[in-house]
GROMACS .gro file of C-alpha atoms in nm:
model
  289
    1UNK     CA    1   5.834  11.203  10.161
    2UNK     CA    2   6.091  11.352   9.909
    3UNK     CA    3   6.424  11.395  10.015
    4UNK     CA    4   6.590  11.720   9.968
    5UNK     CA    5   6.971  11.599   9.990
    6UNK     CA    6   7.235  11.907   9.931
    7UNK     CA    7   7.634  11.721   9.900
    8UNK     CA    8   7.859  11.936  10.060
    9UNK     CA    9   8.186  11.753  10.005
   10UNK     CA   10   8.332  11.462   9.798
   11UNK     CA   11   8.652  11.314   9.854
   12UNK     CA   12   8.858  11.030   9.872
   13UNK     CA   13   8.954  10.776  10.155
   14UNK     CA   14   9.299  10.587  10.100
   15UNK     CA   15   9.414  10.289  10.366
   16UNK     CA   16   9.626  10.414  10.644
   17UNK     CA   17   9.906  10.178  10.581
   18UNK     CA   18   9.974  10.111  10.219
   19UNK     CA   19   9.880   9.733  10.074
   20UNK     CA   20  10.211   9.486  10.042
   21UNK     CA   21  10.283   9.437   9.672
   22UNK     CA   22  10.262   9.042   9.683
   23UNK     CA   23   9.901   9.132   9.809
   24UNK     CA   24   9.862   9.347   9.509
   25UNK     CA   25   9.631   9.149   9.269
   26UNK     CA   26   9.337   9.017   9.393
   27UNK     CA   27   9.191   8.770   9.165
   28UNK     CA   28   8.811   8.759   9.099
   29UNK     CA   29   8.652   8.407   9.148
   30UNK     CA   30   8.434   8.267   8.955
   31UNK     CA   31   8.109   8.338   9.175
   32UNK     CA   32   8.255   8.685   9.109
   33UNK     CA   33   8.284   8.654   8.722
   34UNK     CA   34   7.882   8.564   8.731
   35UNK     CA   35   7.757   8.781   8.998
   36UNK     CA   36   7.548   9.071   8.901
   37UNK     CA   37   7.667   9.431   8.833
   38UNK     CA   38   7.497   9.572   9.120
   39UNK     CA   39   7.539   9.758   9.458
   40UNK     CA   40   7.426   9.630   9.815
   41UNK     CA   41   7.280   9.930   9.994
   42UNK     CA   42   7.338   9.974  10.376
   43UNK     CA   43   7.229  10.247  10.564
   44UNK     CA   44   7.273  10.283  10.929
   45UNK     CA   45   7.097  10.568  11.153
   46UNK     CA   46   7.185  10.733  11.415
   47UNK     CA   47   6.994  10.999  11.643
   48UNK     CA   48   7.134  11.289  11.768
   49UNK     CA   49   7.491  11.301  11.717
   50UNK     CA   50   7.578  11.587  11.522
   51UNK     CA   51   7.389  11.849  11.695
   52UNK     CA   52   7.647  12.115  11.646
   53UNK     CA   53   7.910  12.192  11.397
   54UNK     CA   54   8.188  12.105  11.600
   55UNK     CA   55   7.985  11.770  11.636
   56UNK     CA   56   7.960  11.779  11.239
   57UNK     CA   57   8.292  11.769  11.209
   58UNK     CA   58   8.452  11.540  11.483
   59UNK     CA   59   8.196  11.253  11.397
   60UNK     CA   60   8.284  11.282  10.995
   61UNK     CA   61   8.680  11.293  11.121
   62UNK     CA   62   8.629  10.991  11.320
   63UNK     CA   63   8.398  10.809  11.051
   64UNK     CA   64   8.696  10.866  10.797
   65UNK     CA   65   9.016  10.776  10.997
   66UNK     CA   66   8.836  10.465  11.115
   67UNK     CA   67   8.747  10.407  10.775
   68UNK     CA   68   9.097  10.433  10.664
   69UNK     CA   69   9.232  10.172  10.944
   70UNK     CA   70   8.932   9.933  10.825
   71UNK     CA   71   9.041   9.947  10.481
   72UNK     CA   72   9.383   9.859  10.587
   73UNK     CA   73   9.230   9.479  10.646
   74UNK     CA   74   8.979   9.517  10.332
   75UNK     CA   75   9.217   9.612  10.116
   76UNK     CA   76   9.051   9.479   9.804
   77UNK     CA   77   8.780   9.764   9.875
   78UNK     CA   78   8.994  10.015   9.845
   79UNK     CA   79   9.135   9.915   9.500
   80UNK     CA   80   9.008   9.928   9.154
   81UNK     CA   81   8.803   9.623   8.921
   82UNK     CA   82   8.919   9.533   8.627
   83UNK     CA   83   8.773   9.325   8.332
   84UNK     CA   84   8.570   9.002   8.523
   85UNK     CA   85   8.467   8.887   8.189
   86UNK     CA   86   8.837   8.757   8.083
   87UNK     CA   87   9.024   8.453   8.188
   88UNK     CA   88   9.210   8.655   8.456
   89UNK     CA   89   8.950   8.869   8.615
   90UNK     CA   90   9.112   9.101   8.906
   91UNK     CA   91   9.118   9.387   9.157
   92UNK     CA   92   9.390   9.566   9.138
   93UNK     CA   93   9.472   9.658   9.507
   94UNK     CA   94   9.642  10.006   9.436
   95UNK     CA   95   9.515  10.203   9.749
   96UNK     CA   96   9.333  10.474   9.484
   97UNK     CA   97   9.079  10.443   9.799
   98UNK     CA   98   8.697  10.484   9.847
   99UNK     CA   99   8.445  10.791   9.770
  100UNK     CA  100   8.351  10.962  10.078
  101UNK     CA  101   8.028  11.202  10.064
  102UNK     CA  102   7.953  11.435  10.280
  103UNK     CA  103   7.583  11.547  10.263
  104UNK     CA  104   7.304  11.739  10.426
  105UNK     CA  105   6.896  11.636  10.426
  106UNK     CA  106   6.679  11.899  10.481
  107UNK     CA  107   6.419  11.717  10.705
  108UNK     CA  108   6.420  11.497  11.046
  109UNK     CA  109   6.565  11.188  11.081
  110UNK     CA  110   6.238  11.044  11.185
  111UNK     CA  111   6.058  11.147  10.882
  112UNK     CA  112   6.269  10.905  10.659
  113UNK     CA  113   6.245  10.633  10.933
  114UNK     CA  114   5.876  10.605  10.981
  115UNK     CA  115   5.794  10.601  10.628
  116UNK     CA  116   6.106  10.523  10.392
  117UNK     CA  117   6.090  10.501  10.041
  118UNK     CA  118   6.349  10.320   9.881
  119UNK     CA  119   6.349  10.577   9.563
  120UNK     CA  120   6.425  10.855   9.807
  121UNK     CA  121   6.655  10.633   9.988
  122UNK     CA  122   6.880  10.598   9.686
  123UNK     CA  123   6.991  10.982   9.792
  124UNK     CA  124   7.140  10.897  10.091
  125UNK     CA  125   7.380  10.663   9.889
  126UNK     CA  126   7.719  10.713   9.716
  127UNK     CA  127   7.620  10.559   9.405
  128UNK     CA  128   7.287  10.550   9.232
  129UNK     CA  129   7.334  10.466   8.883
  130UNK     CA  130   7.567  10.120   8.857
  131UNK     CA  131   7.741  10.250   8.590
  132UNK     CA  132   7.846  10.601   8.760
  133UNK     CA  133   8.108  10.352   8.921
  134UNK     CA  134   8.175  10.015   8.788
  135UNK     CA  135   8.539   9.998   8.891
  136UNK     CA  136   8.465  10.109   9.234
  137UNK     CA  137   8.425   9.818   9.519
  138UNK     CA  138   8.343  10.021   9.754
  139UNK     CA  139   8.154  10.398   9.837
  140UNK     CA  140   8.004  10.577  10.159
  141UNK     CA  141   7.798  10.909  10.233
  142UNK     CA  142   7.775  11.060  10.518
  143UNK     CA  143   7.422  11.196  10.598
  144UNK     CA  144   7.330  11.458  10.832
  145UNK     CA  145   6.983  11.538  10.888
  146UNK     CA  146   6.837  11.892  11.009
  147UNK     CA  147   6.784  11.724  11.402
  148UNK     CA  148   7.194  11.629  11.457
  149UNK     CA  149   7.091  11.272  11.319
  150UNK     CA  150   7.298  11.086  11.045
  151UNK     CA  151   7.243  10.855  10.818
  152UNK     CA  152   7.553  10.675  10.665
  153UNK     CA  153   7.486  10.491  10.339
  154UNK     CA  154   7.722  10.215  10.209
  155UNK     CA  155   7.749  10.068   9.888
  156UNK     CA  156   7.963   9.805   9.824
  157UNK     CA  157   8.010   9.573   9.468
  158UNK     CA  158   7.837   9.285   9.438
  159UNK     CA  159   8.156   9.151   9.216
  160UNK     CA  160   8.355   9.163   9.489
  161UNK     CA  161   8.166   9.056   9.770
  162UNK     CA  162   7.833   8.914   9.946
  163UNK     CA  163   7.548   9.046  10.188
  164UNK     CA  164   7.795   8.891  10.467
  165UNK     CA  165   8.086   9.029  10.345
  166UNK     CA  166   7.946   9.376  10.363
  167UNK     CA  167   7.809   9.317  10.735
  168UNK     CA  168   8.164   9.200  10.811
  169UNK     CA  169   8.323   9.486  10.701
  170UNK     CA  170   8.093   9.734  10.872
  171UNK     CA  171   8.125   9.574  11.165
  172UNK     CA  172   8.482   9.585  11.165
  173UNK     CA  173   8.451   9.923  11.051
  174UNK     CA  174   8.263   9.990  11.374
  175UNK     CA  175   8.488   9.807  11.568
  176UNK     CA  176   8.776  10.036  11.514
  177UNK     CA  177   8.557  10.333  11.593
  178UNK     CA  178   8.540  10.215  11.898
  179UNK     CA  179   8.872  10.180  11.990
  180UNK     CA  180   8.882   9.806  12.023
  181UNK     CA  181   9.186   9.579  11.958
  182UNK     CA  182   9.075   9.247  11.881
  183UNK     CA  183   8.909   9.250  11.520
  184UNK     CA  184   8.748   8.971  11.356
  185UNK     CA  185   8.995   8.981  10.999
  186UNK     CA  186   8.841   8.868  10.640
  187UNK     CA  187   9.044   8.614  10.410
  188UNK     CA  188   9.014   8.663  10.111
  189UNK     CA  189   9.071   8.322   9.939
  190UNK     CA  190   8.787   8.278   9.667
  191UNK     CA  191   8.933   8.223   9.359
  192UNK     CA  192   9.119   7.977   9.509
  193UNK     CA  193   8.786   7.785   9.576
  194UNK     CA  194   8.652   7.854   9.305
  195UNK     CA  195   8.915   7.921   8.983
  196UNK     CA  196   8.771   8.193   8.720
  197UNK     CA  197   8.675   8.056   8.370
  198UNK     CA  198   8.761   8.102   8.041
  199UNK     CA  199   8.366   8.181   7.905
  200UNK     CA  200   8.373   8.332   7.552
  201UNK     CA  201   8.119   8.517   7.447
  202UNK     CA  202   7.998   8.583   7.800
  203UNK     CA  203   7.892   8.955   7.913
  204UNK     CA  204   7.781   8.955   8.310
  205UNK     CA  205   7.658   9.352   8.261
  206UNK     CA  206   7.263   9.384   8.269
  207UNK     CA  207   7.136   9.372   7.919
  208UNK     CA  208   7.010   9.680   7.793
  209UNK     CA  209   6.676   9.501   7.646
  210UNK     CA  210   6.543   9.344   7.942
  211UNK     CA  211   6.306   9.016   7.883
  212UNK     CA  212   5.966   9.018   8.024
  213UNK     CA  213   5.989   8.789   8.282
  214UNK     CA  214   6.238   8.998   8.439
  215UNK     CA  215   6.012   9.259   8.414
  216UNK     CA  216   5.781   9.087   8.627
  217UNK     CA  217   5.993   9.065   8.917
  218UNK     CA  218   5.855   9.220   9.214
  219UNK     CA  219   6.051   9.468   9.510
  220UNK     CA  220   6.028   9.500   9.855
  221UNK     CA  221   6.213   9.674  10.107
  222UNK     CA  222   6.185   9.566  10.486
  223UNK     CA  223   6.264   9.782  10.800
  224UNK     CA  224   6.409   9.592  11.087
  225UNK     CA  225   6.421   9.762  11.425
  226UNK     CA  226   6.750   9.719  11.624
  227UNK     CA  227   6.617   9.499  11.837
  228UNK     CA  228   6.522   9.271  11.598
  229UNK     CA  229   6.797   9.211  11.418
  230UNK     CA  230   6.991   9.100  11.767
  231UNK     CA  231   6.693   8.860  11.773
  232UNK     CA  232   6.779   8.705  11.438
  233UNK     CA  233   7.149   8.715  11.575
  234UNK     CA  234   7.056   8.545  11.859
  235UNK     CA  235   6.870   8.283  11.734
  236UNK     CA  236   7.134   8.200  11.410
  237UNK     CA  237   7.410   8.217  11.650
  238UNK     CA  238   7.258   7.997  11.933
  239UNK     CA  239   7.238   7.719  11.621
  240UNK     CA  240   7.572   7.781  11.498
  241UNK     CA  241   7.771   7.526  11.500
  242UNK     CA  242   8.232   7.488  11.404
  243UNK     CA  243   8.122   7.463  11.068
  244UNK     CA  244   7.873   7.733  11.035
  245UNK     CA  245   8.007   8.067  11.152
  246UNK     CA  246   7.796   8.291  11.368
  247UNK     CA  247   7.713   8.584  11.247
  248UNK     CA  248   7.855   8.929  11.287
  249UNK     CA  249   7.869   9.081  11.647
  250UNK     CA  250   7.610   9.384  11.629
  251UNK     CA  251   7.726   9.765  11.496
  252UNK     CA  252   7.627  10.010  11.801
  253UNK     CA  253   7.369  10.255  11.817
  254UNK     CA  254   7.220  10.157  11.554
  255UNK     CA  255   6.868  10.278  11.544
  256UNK     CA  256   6.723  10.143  11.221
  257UNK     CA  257   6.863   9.920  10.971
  258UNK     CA  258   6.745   9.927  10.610
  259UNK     CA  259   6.816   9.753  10.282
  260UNK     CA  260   6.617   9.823   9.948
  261UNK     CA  261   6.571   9.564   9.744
  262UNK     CA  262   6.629   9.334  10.003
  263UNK     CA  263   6.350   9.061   9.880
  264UNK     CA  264   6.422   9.148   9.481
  265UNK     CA  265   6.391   8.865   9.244
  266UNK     CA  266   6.044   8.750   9.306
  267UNK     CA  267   5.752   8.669   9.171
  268UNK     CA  268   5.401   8.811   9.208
  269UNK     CA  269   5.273   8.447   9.355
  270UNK     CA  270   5.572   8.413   9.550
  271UNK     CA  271   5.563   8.772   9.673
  272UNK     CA  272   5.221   8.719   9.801
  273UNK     CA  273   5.315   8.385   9.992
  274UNK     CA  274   5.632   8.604  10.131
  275UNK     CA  275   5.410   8.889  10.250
  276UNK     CA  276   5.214   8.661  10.432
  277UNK     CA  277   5.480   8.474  10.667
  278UNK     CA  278   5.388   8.555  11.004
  279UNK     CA  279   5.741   8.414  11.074
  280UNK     CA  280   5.929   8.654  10.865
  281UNK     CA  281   5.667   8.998  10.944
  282UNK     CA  282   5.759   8.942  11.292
  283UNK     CA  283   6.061   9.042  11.269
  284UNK     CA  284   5.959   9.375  11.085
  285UNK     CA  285   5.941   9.733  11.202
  286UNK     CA  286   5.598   9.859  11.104
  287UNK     CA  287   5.511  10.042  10.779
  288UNK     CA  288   5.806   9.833  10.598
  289UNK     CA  289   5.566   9.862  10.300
   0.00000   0.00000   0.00000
C-alpha cells in the first residue's frame, strides 16, 4: 500500500560528551575509498508503544538521549565526510551530530508489515536520495503509525561502515536504552589495516550513465521475523570460534526486521537459483516478495 508519511520535526542529535581532539580525524581506509556511495537501510518495528501523546513524546526523548550516549562511542557517525577520493580521505569527527526525524504514517503498523514495499519503505527513512546527504555518516526517523506503533528507520554510509558495523551500533544503541552498563565498544582501526591510496583519476560516485549490465541487476527485499533472526544468531554463534566473532546480541522487541535491497547485485539466473534455496526461504517471514 502507499504510505502517507507527514514529518513533523527535524533536528539534530550531537554526542553527549564532546569527541577528544587527538580522536578528531578519522581516516578513511581504503575499503572505504572504493565502497559504494550508498545507504544501508534498517528499520526496526515496534507495536504499541506510543499509544498516547505523552507516550509520543517520552519514547522520542528516550530514543534521542540514548542516541546521544551511543554516539559518544561512534563518534565517527556523528561527524562529517570529507573527500575519499584523495590521498588523505577522512571524517572529520566535529560532533555537528546526526539528523533526527520525527514523522507520522497515516495507516497501521500491520499494514506495512504484512505486505512491505521497499519503494514505500524508503519514507520511513532519513535519507532517500544519496546525494540529499553525502557528508552525512549517519541519519534516523522516528516513525509513528496511527495504532501507537513505530517504526525507526536508520541509514547509515556505506563509506564509513559495513552491514555489521551498523548492527553493532544499533545494538549498542539499544543497549543504552536499556539502562545497561557493560557495552560491547567498536575500534575503529581500518585504515590502519588497510592504508588509503593515491588513485588518480578515480571517482567512487555512481556514474550518471549507467552500463547495461548494471541495468540488469535484479532486487529483492526479504522479511525476517524476530524469531528468525535469533535462529541465524544462534546457529553463527554456536560455530563461532576466538577468531570469528559472534554476532551481535539481539535489539529487544523487535517485531520485524527489514532491509531493502538486501540481495541487490544479482543476476536474473542467479536470482532464480537464490529464490529457490529452501535453506535461505526458511528463514523468511511470508510475503517477503
Amino acid at each position: 500500500m502507499e504510505l502517507e508519511v507527514e514529518v513533523m520535526s527535524r533536528e539534530i542529535v550531537q554526542p553527549s560528551s564532546p569527541t577528544p581532539d587527538r580522536l578528531r580525524h578519522y581516516q578513511l581506509s581504503f575499503l572505504d575509498q572504493i565502497a559504494p556511495q550508498v545507504y544501508m537501510p534498517f528499520i526496526l518495528f515496534y507495536p504499541e508503544i506510543c499509544v498516547t501523546e505523552a507516550n509520543k513524546i517520552k519514547a522520542s526523548h528516550h530514543l534521542k538521549e540514548s542516541i546521544s550516549k551511543a554516539l559518544t562511542y561512534f563518534y565517527p557517525l556523528a561527524g562529517r565526510i570529507r573527500s575519499r577520493s584523495s590521498d588523505n580521505p577522512f571524517v572529520d569527527c566535529n560532533d555537528e551530530g546526526i539528523p533526527f526525524v520525527k514523522a507520522k504514517v497515516k495507516c497501521q503498523i500491520s499494514d506495512v508489515i504484512k505486505d512491505p514495499i521497499p519503494l514505500e519503505l524508503n519514507k520511513l527513512l532519513p535519507f532517500i536520495n544519496i546525494y540529499d546527504a553525502v557528508e552525512l555518516p549517519l541519519g534516523i526517523q522516528f516513525n509513528v503509525f496511527e495504532c501507537g506503533g513505530i517504526g525507526v528507520g536508520v541509514c547509515m554510509s556505506h563509506i564509513v561502515g559495513d552491514a555489521l558495523s551498523l548492527v553493532a551500533f544499533v545494538n549498542t544503541w539499544a543497549a543504552i536504552a536499556r539502562g545497561e552498563k557493560e557495552l560491547v565498544l567498536p575500534e575503529f582501526a581500518s585504515a590502519s589495516l588497510f592504508p588509503p591510496r593515491i588513485r588518480p583519476g578515480y571517482n567512487p560516485n555512481i556514474p550518471a550513465s549507467i552500463p547495461q549490465s548494471i541495468k540488469k541487476l535484479r532486487y529483492r527485499r526479504l522479511v525476517f521475523t524476530a524469531s528468525k533472526i535469533e535462529e541465524i544468531r544462534g546457529k553463527y554463534a554456536d560455530n563461532s570460534s576466538s577468531n570469528n566473532p559472534k554476532l551481535p546480541t539481539r535489539v529487544e522487541a523487535l517485531s520485524a526486521f527489514i532491509w531493502s535491497r538486501f540481495a541487490a547485485s544479482t543476476e536474473d539466473e542467479d536470482m532464480a537459483k537464490f529464490e529457490c534455496d529452501e535453506e535461505l526461504l526458511a528463514y523468511i517471514a511470508p510475503k517477503a516478495y
